[in-house]
JSON list of C-alpha atoms in Angstrom, two decimals:
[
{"chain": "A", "resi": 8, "resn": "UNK", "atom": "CA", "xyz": [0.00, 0.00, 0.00]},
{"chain": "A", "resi": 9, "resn": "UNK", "atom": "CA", "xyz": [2.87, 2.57, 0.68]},
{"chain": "A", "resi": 10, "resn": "UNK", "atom": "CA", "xyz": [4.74, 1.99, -2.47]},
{"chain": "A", "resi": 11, "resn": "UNK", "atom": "CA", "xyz": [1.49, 2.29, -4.60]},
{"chain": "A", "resi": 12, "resn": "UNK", "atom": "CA", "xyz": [0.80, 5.70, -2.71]},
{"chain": "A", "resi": 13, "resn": "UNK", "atom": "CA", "xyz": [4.56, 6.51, -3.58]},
{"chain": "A", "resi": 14, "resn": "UNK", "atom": "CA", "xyz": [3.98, 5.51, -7.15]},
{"chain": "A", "resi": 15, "resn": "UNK", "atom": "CA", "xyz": [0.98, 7.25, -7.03]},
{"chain": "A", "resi": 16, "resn": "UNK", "atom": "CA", "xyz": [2.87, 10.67, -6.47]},
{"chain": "A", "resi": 17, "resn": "UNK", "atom": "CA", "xyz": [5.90, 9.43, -8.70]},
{"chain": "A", "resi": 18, "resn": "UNK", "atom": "CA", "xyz": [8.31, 8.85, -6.30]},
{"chain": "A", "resi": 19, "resn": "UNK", "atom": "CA", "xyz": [10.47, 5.53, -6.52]},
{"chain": "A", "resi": 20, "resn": "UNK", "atom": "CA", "xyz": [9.23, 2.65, -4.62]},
{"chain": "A", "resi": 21, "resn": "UNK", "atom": "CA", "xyz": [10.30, 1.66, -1.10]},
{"chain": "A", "resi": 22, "resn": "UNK", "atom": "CA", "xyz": [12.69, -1.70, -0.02]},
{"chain": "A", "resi": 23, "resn": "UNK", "atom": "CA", "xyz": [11.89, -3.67, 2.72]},
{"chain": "A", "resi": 24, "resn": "UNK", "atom": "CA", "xyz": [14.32, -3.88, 5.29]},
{"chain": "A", "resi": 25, "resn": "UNK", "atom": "CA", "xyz": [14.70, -6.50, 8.02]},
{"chain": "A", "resi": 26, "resn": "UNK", "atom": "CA", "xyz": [16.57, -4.42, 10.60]},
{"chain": "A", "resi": 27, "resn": "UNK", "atom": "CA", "xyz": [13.55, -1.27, 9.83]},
{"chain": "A", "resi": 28, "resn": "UNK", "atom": "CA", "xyz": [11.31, -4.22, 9.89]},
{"chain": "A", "resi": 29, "resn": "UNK", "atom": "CA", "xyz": [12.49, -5.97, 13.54]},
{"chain": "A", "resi": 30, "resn": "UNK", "atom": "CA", "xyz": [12.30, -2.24, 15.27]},
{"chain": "A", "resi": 31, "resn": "UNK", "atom": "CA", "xyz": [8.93, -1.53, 13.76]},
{"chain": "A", "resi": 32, "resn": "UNK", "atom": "CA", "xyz": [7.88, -4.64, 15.52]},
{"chain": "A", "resi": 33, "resn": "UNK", "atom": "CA", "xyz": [9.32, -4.59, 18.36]},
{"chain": "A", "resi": 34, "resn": "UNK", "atom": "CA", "xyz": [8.21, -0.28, 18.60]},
{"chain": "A", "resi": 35, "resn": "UNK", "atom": "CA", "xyz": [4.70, -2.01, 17.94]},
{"chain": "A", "resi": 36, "resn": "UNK", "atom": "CA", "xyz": [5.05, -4.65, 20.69]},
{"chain": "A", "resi": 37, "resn": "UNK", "atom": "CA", "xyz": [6.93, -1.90, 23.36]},
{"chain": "A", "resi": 38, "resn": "UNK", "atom": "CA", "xyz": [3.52, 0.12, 22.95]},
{"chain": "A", "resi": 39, "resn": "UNK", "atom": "CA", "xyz": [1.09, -2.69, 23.45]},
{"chain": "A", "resi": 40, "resn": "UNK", "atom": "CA", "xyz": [2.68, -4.16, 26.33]},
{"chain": "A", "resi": 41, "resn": "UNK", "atom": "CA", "xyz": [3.68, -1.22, 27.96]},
{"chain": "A", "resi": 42, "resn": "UNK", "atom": "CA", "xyz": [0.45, 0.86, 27.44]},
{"chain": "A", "resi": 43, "resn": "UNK", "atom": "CA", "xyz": [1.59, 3.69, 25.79]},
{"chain": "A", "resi": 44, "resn": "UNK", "atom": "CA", "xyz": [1.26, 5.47, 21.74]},
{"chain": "A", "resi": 45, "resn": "UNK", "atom": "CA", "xyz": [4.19, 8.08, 21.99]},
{"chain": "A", "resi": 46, "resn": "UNK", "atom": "CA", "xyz": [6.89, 7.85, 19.61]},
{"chain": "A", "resi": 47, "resn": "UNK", "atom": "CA", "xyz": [9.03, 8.04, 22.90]},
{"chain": "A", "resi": 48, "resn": "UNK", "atom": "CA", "xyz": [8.66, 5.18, 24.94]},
{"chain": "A", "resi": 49, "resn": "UNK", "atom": "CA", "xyz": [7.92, 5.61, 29.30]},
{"chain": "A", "resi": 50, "resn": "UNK", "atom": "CA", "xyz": [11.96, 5.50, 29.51]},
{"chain": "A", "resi": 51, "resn": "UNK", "atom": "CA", "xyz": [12.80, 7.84, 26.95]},
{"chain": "A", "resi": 52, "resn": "UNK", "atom": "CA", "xyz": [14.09, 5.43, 24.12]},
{"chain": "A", "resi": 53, "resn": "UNK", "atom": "CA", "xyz": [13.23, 6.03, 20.79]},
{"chain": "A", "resi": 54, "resn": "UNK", "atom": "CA", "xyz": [13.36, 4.47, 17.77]},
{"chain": "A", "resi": 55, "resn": "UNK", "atom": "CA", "xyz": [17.00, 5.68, 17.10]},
{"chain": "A", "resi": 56, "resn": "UNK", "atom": "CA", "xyz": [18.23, 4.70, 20.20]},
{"chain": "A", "resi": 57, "resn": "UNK", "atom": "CA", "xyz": [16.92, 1.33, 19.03]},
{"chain": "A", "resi": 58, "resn": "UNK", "atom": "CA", "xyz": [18.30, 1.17, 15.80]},
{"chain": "A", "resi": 59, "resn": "UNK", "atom": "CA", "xyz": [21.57, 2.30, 16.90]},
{"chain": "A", "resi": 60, "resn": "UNK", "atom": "CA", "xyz": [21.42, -0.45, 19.52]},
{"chain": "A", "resi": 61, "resn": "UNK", "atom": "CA", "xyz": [21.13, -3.19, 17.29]},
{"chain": "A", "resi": 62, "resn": "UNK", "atom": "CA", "xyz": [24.29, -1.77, 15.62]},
{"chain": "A", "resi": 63, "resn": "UNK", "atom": "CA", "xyz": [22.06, -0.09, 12.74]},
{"chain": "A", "resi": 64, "resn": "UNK", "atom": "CA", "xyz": [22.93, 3.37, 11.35]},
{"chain": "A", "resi": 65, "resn": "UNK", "atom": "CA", "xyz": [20.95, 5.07, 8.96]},
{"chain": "A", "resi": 66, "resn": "UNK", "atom": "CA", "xyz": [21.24, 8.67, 6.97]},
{"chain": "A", "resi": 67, "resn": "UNK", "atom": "CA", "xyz": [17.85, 9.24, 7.68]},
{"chain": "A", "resi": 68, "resn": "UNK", "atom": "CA", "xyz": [14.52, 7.81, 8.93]},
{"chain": "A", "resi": 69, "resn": "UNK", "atom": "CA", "xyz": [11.33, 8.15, 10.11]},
{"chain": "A", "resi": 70, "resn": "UNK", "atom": "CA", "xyz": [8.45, 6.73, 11.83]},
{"chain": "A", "resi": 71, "resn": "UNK", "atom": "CA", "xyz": [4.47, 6.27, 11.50]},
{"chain": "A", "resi": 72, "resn": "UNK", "atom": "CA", "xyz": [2.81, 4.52, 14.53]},
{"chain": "A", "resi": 73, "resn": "UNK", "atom": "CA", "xyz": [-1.01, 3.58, 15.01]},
{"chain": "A", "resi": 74, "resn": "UNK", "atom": "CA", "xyz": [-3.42, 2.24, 17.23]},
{"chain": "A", "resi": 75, "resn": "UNK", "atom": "CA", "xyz": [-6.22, 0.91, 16.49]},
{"chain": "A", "resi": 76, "resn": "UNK", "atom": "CA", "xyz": [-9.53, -2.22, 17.51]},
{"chain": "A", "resi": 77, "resn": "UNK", "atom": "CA", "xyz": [-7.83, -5.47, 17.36]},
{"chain": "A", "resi": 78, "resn": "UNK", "atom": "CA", "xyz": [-9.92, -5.92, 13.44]},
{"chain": "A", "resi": 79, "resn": "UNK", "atom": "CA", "xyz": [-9.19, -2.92, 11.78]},
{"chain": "A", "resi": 80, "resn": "UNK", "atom": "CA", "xyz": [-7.76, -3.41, 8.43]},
{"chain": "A", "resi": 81, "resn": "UNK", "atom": "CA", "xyz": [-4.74, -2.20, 6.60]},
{"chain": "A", "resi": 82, "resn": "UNK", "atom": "CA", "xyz": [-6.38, -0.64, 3.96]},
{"chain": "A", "resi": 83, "resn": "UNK", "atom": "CA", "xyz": [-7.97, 1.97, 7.44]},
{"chain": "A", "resi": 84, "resn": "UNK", "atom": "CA", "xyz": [-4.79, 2.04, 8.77]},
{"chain": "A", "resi": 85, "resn": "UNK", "atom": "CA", "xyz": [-2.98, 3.15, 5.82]},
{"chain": "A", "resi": 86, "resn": "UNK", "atom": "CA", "xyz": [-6.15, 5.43, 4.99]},
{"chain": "A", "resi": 87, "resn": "UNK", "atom": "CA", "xyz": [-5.05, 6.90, 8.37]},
{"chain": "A", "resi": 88, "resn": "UNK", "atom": "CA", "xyz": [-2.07, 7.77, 7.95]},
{"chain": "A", "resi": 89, "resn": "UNK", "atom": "CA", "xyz": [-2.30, 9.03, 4.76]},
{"chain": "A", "resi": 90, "resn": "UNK", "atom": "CA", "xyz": [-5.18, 11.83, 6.18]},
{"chain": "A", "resi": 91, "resn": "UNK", "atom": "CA", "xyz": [-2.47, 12.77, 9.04]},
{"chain": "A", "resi": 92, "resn": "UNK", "atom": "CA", "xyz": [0.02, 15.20, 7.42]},
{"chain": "A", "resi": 93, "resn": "UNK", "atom": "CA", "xyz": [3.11, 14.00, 9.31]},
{"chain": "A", "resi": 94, "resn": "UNK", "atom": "CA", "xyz": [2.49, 10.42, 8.44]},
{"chain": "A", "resi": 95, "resn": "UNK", "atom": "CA", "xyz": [1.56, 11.11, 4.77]},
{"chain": "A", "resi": 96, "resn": "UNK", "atom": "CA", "xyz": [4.65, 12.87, 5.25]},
{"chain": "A", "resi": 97, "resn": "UNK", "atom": "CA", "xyz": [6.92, 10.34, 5.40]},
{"chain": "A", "resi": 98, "resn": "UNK", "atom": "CA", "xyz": [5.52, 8.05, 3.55]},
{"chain": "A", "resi": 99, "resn": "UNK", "atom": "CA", "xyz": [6.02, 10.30, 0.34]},
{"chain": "A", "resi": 100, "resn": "UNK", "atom": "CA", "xyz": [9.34, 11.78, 1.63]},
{"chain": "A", "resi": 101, "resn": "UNK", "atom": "CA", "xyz": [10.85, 11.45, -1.62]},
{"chain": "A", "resi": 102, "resn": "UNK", "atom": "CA", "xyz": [14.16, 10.73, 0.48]},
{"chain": "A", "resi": 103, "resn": "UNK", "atom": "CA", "xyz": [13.00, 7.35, 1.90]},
{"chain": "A", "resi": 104, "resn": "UNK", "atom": "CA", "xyz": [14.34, 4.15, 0.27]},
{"chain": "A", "resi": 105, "resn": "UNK", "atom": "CA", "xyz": [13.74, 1.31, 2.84]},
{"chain": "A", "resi": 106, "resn": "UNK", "atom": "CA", "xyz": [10.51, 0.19, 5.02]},
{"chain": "A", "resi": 107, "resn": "UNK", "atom": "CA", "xyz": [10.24, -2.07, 7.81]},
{"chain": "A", "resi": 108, "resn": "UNK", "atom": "CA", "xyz": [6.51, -2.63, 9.50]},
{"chain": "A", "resi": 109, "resn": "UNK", "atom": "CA", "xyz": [5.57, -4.25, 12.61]},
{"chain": "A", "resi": 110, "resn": "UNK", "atom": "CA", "xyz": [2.00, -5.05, 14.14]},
{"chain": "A", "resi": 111, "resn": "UNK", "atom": "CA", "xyz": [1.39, -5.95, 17.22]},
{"chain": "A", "resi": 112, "resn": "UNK", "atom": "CA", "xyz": [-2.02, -6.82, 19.11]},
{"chain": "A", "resi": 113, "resn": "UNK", "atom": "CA", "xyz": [-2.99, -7.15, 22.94]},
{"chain": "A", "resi": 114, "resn": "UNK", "atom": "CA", "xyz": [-6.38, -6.50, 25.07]},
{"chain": "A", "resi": 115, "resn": "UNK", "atom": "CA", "xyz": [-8.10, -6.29, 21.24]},
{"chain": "A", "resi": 116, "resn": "UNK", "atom": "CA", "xyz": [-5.60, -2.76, 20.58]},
{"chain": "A", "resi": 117, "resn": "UNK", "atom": "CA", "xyz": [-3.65, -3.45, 16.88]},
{"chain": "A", "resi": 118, "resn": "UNK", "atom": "CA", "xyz": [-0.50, -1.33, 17.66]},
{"chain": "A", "resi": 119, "resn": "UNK", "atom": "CA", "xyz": [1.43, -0.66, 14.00]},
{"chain": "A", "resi": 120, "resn": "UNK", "atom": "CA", "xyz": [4.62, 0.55, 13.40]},
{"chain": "A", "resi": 121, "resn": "UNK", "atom": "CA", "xyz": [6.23, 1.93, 10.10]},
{"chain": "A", "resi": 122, "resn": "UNK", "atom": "CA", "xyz": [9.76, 2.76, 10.20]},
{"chain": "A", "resi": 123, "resn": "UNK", "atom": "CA", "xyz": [11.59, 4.67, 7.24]},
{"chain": "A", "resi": 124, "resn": "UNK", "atom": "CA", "xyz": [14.85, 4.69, 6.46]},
{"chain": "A", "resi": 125, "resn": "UNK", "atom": "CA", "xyz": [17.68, 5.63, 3.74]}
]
């Protein structure tokens, strides 16, 4: 769904990435378990502190997160994001050349993560 919104608005498509994809999953599991939907997590970690963690280093990135009921779709996430200016954002950020996504759901909450990167 993100690269046909890219291709959409000519912009080249997006990679996946496994090390985007393994922080966009674990982002999406912090949040459910926790009980939070901050980019920051309670003890002030972020994404980059996780990325640079797992020995990761990027030029640039970005991240879209959601919560939603445990059965929402893709297709309402991604219509989500793509009404929020920030996440529509980065999605389009010409920029961007990988994706990793992660989706995570507890207590009938669908936490989902999309980390950009280049």
């Amino acid at each position: 769904m993100v690269n046909s919104e890219r291709t959409r608005n000519r912009l080249s498509p997006l990679t996946k990435n496994t090390a985007l994809a393994d922080v966009a999953r674990r982002k999406s599991q912090g949040m459910g378990e926790k009980g939070y939907f901050e980019h920051t997590a309670p003890d002030g970690t972020t994404t980059s502190d996780w990325l640079k963690k797992a020995g990761h280093s990027f030029s640039a990135w970005g991240e879209n997160i959601a919560n939603y009921g445990a059965n929402a779709t893709a297709a309402e996430i991604m219509n989500g994001w793509m009404n929020s200016p920030g996440h529509r954002a980065n999605i389009l950020k010409p920029d961007f050349t990988l994706l990793g996504v992660g989706v995570y759901v507890i207590n009938n909450r669908l936490f989902a993560t999309q980390v950009f990167g280049r």
